[in-house]
Coordinates of C-alpha atoms and ligand atoms in Angstrom, one line a residue:
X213 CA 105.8 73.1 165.5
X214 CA 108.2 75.4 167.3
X215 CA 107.7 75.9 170.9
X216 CA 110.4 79.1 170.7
X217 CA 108.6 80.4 167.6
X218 CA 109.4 84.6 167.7
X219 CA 106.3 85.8 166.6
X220 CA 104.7 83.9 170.0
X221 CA 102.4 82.0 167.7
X222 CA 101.0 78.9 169.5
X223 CA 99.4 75.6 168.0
X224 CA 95.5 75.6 169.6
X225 CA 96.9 72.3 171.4
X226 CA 93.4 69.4 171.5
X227 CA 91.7 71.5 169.3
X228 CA 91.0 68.3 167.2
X229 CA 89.7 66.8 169.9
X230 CA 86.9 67.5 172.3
X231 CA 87.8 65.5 175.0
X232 CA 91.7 66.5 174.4
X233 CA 93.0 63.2 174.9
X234 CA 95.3 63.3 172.2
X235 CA 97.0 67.0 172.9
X236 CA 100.9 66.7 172.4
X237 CA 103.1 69.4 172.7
X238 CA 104.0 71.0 169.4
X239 CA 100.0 70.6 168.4
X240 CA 101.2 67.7 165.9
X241 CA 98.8 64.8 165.9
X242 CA 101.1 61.4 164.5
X243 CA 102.2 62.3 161.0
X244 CA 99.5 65.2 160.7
X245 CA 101.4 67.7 161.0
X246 CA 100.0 71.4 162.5
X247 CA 101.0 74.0 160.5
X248 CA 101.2 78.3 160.9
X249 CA 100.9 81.0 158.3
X250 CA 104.0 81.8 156.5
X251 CA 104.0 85.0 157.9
X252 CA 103.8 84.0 161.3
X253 CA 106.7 81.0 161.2
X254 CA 109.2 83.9 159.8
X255 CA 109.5 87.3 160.2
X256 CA 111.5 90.3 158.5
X257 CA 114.0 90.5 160.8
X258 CA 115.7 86.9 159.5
X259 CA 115.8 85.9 155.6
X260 CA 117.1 82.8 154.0
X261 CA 119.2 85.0 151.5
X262 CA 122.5 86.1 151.9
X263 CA 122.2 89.7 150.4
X264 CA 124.8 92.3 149.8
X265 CA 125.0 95.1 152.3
X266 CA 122.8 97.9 150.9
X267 CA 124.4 101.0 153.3
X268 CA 127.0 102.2 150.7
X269 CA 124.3 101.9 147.2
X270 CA 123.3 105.1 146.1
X271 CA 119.1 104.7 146.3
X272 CA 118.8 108.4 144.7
X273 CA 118.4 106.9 141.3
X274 CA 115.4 105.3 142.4
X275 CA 114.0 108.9 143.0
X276 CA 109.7 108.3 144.9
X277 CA 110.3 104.6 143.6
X278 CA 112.2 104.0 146.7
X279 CA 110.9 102.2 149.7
X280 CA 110.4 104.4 152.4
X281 CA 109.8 101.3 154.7
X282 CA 111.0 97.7 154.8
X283 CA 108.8 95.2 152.8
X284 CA 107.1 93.0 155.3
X285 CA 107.5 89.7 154.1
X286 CA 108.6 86.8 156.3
X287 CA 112.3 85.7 156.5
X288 CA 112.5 82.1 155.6
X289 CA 115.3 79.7 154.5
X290 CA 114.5 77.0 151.8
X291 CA 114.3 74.3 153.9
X292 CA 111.5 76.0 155.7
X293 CA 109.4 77.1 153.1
X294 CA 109.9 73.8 151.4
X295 CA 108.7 72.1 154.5
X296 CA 105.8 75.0 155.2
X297 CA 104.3 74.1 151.7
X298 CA 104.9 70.6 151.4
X299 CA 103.0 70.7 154.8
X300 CA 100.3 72.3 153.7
X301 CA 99.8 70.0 150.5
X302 CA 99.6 67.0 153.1
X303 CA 96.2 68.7 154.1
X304 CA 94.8 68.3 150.8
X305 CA 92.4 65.9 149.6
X306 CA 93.4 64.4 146.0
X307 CA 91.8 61.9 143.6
X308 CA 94.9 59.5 143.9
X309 CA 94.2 59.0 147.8
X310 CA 90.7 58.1 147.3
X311 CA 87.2 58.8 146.2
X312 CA 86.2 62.0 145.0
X313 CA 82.6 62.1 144.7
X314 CA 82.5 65.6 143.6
X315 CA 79.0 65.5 141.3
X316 CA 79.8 67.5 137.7
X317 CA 83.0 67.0 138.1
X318 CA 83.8 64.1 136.7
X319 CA 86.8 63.5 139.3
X320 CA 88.0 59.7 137.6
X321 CA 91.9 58.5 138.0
X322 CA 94.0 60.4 135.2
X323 CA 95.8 57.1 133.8
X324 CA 99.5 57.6 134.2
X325 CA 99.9 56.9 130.5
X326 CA 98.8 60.1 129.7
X327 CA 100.7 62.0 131.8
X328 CA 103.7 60.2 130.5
X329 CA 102.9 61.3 127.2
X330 CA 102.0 65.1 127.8
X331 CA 105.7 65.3 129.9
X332 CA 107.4 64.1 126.9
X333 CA 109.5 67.3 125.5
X334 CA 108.5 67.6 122.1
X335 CA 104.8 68.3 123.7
X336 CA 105.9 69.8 126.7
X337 CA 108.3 72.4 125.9
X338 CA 107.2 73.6 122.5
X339 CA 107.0 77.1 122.2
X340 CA 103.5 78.6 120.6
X341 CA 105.2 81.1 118.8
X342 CA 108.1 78.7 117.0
X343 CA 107.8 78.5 113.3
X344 CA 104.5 76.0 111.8
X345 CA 107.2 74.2 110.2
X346 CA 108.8 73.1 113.1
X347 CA 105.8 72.0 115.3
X348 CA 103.9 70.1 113.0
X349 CA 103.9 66.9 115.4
X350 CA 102.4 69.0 117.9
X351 CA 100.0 70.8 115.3
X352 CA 99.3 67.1 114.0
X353 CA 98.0 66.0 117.7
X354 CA 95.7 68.8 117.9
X355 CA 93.9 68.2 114.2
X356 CA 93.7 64.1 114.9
X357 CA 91.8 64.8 118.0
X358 CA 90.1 67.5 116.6
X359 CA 88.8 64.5 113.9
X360 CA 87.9 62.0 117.0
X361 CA 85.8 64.4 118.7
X362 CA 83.9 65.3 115.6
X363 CA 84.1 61.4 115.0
X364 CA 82.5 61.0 118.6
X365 CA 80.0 63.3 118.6
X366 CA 78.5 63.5 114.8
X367 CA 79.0 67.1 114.4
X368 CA 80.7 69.0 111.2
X369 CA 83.4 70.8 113.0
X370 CA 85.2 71.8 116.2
X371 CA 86.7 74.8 118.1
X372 CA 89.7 73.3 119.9
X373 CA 90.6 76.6 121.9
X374 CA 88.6 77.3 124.5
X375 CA 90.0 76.7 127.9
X376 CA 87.3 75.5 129.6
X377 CA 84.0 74.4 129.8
X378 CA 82.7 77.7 130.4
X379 CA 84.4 79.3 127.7
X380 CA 83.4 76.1 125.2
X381 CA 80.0 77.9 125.9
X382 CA 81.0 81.2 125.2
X383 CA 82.3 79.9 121.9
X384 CA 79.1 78.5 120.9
X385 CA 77.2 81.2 122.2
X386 CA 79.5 83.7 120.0
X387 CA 79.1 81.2 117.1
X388 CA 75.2 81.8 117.4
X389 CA 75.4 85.3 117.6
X390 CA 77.7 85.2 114.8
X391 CA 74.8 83.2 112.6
X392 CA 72.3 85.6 113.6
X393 CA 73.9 88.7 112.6
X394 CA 75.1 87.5 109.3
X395 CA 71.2 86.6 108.4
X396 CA 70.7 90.2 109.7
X397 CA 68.5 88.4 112.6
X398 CA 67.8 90.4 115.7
X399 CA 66.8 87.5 118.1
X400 CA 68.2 87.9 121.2
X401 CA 66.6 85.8 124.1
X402 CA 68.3 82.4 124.8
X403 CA 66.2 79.7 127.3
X404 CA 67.7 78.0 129.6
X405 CA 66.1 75.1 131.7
X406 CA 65.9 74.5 135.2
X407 CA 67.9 71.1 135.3
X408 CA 70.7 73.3 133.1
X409 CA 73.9 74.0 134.7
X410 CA 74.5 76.9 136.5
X411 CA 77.6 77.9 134.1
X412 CA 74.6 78.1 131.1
X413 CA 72.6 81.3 132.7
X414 CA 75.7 82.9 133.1
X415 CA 77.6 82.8 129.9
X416 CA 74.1 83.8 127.8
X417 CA 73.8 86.5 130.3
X418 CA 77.6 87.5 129.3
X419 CA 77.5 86.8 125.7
X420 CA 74.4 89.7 126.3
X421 CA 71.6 87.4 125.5
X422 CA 68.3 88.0 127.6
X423 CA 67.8 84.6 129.7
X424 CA 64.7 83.0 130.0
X425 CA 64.3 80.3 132.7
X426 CA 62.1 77.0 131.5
X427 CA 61.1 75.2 134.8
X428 CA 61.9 71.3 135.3
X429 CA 59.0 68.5 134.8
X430 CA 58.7 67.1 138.5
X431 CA 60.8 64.1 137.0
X432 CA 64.2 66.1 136.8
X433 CA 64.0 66.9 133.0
X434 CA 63.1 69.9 130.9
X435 CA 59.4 71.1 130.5
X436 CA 59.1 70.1 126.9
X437 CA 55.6 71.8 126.8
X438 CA 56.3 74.7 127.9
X439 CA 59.8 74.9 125.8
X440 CA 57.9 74.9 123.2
X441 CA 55.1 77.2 123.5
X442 CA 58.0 79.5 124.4
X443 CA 59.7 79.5 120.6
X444 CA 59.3 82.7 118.9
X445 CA 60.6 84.9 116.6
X446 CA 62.8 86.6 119.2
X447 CA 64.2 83.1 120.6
X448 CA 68.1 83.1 119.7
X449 CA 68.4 79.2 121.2
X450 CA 68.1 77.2 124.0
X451 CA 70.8 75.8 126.0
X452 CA 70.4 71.9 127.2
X453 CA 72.7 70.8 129.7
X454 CA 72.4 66.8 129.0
X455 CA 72.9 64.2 130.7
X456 CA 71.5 67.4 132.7
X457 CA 72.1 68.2 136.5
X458 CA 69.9 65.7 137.7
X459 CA 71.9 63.2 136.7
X460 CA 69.4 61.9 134.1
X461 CA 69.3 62.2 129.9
X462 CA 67.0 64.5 128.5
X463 CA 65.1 62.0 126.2
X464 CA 63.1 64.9 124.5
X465 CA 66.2 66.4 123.1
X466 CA 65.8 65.6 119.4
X467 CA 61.9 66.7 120.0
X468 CA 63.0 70.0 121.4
X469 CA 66.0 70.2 119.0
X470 CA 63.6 69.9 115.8
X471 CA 61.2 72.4 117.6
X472 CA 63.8 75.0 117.8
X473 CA 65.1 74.6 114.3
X474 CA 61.3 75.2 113.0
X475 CA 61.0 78.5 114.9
X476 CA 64.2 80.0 113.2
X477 CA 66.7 79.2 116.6
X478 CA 69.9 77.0 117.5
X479 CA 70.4 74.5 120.1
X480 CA 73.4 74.5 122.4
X481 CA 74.1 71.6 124.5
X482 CA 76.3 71.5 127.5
X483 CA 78.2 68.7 126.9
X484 CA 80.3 68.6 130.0
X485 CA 79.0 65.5 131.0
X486 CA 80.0 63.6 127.9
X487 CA 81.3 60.8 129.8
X488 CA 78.3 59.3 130.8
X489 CA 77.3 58.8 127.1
X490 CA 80.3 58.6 125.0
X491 CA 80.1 55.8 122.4
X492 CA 77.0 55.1 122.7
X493 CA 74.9 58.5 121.7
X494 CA 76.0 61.8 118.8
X495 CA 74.8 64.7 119.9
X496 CA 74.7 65.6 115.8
X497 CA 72.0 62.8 115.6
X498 CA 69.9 64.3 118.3
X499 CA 70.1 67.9 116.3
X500 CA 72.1 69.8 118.6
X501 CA 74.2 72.9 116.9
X502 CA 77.1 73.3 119.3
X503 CA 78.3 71.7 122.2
X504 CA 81.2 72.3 124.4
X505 CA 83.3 69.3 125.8
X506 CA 85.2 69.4 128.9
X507 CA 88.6 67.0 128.0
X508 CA 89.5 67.7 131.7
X509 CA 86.7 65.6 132.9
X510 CA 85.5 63.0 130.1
X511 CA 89.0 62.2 128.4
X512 CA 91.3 62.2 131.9
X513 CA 92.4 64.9 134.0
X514 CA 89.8 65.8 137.1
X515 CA 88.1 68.6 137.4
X516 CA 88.7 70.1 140.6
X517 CA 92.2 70.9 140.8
X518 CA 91.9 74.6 139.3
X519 CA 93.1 73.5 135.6
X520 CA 94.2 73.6 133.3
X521 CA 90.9 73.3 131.7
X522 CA 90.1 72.6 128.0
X523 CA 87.0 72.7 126.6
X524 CA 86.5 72.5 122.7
X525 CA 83.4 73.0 120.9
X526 CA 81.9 70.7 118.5
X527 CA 79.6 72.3 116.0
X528 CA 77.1 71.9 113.4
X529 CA 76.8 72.3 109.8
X530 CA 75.2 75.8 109.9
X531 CA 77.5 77.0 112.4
X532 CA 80.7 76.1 111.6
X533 CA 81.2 78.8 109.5
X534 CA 81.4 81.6 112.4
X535 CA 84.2 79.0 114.6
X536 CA 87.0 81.1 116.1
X537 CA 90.8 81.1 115.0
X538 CA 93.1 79.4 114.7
X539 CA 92.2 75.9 113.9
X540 CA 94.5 73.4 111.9
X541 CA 94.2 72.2 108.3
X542 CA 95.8 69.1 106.9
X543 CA 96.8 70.2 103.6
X544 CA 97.5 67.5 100.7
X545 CA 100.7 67.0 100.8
X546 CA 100.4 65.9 104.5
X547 CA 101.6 68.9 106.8
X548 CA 99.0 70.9 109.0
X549 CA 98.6 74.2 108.3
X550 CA 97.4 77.0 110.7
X551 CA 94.7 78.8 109.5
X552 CA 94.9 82.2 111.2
X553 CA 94.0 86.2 110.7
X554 CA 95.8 86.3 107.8
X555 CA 94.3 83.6 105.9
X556 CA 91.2 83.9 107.1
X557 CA 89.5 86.3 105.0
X558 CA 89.9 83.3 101.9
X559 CA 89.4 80.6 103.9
X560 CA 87.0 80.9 106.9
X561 CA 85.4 84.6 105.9
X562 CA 82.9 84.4 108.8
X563 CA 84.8 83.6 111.7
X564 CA 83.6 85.7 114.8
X565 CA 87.3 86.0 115.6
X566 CA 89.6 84.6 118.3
X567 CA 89.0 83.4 121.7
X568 CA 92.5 83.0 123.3
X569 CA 96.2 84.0 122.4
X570 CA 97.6 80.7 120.8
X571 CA 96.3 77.3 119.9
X572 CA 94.5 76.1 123.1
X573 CA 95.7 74.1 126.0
X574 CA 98.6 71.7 124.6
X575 CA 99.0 69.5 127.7
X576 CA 95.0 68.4 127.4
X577 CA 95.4 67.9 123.8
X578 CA 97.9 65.1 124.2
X579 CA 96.1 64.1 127.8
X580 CA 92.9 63.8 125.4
X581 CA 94.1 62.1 122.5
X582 CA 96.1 59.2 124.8
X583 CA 93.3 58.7 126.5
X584 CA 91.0 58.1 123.1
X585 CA 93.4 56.0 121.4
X586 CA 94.5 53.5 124.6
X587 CA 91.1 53.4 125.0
X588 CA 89.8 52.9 122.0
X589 CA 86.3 52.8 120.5
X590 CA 85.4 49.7 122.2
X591 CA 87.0 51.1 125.8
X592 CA 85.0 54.6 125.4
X593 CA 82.1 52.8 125.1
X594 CA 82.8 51.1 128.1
X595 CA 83.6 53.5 130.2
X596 CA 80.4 55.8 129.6
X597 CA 79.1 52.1 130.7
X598 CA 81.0 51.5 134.1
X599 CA 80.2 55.1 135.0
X600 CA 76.5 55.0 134.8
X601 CA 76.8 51.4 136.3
X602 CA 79.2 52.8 139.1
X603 CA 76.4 55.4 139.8
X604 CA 73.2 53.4 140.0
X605 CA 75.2 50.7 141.9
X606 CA 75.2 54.1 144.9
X607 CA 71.8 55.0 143.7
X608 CA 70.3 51.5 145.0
X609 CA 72.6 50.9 147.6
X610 CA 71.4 54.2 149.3
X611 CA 67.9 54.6 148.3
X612 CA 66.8 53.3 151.2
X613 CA 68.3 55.9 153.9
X614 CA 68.9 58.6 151.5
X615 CA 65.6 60.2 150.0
X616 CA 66.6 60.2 146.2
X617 CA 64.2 62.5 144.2
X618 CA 64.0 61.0 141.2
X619 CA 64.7 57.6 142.1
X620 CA 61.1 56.2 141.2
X621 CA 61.8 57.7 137.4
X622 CA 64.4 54.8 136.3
X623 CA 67.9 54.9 136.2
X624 CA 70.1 58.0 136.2
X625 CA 73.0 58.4 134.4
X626 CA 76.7 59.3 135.5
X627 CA 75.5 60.7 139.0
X628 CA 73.4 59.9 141.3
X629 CA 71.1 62.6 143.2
X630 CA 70.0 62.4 147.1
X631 CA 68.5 65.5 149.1
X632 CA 68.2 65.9 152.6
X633 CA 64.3 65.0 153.1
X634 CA 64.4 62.7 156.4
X635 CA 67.2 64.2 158.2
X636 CA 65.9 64.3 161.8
X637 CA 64.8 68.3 162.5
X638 CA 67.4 70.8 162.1
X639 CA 69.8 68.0 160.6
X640 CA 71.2 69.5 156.5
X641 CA 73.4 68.1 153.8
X642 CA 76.1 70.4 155.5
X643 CA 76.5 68.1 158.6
X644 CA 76.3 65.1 156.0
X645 CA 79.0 66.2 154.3
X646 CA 81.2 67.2 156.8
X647 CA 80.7 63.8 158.6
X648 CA 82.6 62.4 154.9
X649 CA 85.4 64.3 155.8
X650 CA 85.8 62.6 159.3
X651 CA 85.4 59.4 157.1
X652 CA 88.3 60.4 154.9
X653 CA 86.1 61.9 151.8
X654 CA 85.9 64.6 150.0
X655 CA 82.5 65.6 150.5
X656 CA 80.0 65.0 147.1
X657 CA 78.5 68.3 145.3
X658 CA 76.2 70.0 147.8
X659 CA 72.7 72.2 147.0
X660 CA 73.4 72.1 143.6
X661 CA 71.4 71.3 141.5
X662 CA 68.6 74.1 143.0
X663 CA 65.4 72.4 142.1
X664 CA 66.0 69.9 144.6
X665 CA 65.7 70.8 148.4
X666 CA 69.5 69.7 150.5
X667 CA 70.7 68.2 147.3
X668 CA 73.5 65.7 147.2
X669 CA 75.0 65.0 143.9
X670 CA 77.4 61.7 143.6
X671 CA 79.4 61.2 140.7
X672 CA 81.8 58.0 141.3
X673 CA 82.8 57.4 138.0
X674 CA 83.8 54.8 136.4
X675 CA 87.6 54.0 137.8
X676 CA 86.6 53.4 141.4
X677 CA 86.5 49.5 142.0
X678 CA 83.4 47.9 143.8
X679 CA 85.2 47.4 146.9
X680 CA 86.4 51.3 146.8
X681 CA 82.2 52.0 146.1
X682 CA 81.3 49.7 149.0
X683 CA 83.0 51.1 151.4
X684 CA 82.1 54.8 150.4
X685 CA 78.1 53.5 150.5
X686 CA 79.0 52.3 154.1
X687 CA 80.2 55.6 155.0
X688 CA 77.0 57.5 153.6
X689 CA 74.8 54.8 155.0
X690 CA 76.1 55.3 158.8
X691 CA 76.2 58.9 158.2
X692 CA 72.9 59.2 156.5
X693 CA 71.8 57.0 160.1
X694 CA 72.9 59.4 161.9
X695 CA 71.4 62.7 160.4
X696 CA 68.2 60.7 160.1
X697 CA 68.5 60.0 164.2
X698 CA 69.4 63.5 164.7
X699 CA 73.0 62.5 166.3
X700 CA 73.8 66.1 167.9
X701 CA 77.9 64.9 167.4
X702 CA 77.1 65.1 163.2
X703 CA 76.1 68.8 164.0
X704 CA 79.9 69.9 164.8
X705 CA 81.8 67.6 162.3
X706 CA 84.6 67.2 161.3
X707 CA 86.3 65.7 164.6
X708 CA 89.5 64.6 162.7
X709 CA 90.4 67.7 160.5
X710 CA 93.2 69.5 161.0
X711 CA 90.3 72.2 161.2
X712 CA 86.7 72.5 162.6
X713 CA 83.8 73.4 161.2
X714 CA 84.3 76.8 159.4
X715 CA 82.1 79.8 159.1
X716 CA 82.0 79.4 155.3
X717 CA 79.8 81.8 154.3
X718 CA 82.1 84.4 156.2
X719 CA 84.8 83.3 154.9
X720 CA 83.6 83.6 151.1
X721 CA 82.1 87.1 151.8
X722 CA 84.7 89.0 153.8
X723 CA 88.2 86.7 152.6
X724 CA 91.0 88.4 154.9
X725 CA 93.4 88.5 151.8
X726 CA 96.0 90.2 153.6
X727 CA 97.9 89.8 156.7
X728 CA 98.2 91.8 159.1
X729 CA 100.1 91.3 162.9
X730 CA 98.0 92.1 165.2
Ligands
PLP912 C1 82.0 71.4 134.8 C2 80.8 71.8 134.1 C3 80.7 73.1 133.4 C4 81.9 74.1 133.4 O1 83.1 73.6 133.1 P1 84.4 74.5 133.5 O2 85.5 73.8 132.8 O3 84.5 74.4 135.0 O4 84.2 75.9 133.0 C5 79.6 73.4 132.6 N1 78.6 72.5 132.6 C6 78.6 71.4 133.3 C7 77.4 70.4 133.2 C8 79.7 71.0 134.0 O5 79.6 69.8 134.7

């Protein structure tokens, strides 16, 4: 950084390092670079644009719009700003430096295949509102992947625009609501497990169901019993998170599935975890009514990088009826037609409307298909394979310094589960997990799921190599030592990080948004 900087903002020089040994001058550390707000590199008295003079234009027109003082944004050139940001991205932790153990998020290599074909033009830059004639390529991607995911999970038909998993669950929630009315059904109570994912709670609560929790067997799975004796006439449907946040299948599901169909409800399944069981189990054959899947997770693209998200909703026989617009039709003579508002009254009468402005997230859509047909049937079924392979493989190489909860109930599925039972006194998944980022991790999912004390959720998919996997276990083996020794040098990490350890909750409860100089 600049020693002359003019707002007299200084690098905290050794910060990174107790003992200081490696303080240089500008605060730089090698190739990690320090870097400032953009407000305090620049400041309003320089800019990086050559403006006219403004003293001879007449600001009257402008009447109370006017600015009575000077905006106070910082005065940059390009080259700095380009640097400031590009700066700032070299901070960040991405999938394609290493793993990415973040559980539920399915964060796998995006193969570059499918990126190549979402940047091709005639997907990337068509326009949603251009004429159906002239997009029917596009249109034509959408309705063949719309086939495979029906094809993939059993069902009778699929919402393709929700954006995310989230809103996939809205949609089925919206479908059942839909059902219920046209029957003239007041249900109105939807039960959710504990093992369910936290996302489920939430959108029933939105969609103005009344939640009812279902506790968790003390093997990680849903209280079939107790489901059960809970059906009633005022039970809308349950929603089953499965594989669930445990990490483990719900092998009842069919049971609870037939259950809920007797007493008059639906069955939603969060399917978000899809990849752990794709080719190899149809959530239509375990009686499930609709189920959201997230295409940025199972069929490439990671989860974590804030979107785009896309998460259509497969749906069953009864209610595919009530699906949202627009969804595509091929019609006999070959093109795809888009059935919308005003052909809906002929030919989908019950719809409960529309979710979102267009057609759904193009870019997934193409992402999604590549990824089914390189793979094909034989690849999906391999990688739902690999991942729980990938997962158990950390399971049993850790079970041994890690306490794993349900460990003792077989194997789990895409993700394996640890909690912090052992660490030496005072010792929490926090300083675990910020020991990973001194070892050059992004940390795994932390105290989520909640039924299980200092949880640690692992998902390492299936694209990380044995040697990648080995080395991560070595990493949570010597860190799990440590916690379980109580070394007090764990309690401050990370060492290496551009920053210290953070005041997190602060930080989420009173964000400064806005800067000020002080
Ligand atoms: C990721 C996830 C969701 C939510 O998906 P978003 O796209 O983030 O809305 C829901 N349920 C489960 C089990 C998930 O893993």
């Amino acid at each position: 950084m600049n020693a002359i900087n003019p707002t007299g903002w200084r690098p905290s020089i050794g910060e990174n390092t107790p003992d200081g040994t490696s303080q240089t001058f500008t605060g730089n550390r090698a190739l990690q670079l320090e870097e400032a707000l953009l407000f305090e590199l620049g400041n309003a008295d320089r800019s990086g644009v050559d403006f006219p003079a403004t003293d001879d234009i007449d600001l009257s027109a402008l009447g109370p719009m006017a600015r009575a003082e000077r905006p106070d944004l910082p005065g940059l050139s390009e080259p700095e700003t380009v640097r400031h940001y590009t700066r700032l991205s070299r901070q960040n932790y991405a999938i394609d430096l290493g793993v990415f153990p973040l559980g539920s998020c399915t964060m796998k290599h995006n193969p570059r295949l499918d990126e190549k074909v979402a940047r091709m033009p005639g997907f990337a830059d068509v326009h949603p509102l251009q004429p159906v004639q002239t997009v029917q390529g596009a249109l034509g991607v959408i309705n063949e992947l719309a086939q495979w995911l029906i094809e993939l999970t059993g069902m009778h038909g699929v919402a393709m625009t929700p954006k995310a998993g989230a809103h996939g669950e809205l949609c089925g929630l919206l479908c059942i609501r839909a059902a219920l009315e046209a029957k003239g059904d007041p249900r109105d109570v939807i039960l959710v497990p504990e093992s369910a994912h936290g996302t489920n709670p939430a959108t029933a609560a939105f969609a103005g169901f009344k939640v009812e929790n279902i506790p968790a067997t003390p093997d990680g799975r849903v209280d079939t019993a107790a489901l059960t004796a809970r059906l009633g006439p005022d039970v809308a449907g349950v929603m089953i998170t499965n594989p669930n946040t445990c990490g483990l299948f719900e092998r009842d599901l069919k049971i609870i599935a037939d259950a809920v169909h007797a007493a008059g409800g639906y069955v939603y399944c969060d399917g978000a975890n899809f990849n752990a069981i794709v080719g190899r189990v149809r959530p239509g054959d375990l009686g499930v009514d609709a189920m959201h899947i997230n295409l940025h997770k199972t069929f490439s693209t990671p989860h974590g990088g804030g979107g785009p998200g896309s998460g259509p909703v497969v749906l069953s026989e009864a209610l595919s009826p009530f699906g949202p617009l627009p969804f595509t039709a091929r019609q006999v003579d070959g093109s795809i037609k888009l059935i919308e508002e005003e052909h809906a009254h002929e030919e989908h009468p019950q719809t409960f409307g529309r979710m979102c402005a267009f057609h759904g997230q193009m870019g997934m859509f193409t992402r999604a298909l590549a990824y089914i047909l390189s793979h094909g049937a034989d690849g999906l079924r391999q990688v739902s394979g690999d991942a729980v392979l990938n997962a158990n493989y950390v399971l049993r190489s850790l079970d041994d310094v890690l306490d794993a909860p349900f460990g003792s109930a077989g194997p789990c599925m895409h993700e394996a589960l640890f909690s912090d039972d052992g660490f030496a006194e005072g010792f929490s998944t926090n300083d675990l997990a910020k020991g990973l980022i001194d070892e050059g991790y992004h940390p795994m999912t932390v105290y989520f799921p909640l039924v299980v004390h200092g949880a640690m959720l692992v998902e390492p998919t299936e694209t990380e190599s044995r040697a990648g996997l080995d080395q991560f276990i070595g990493a949570m083996r010597s860190l799990a030592d440590r916690a379980r020794a109580g070394d007090e040098r764990l309690k401050s990490a990370p060492h290496l990080a551009p920053r210290r350890r953070l005041d997190e909750t602060l930080a989420a409860r009173k964000p400064k948004l806005v800067y000020k100089e002080s």
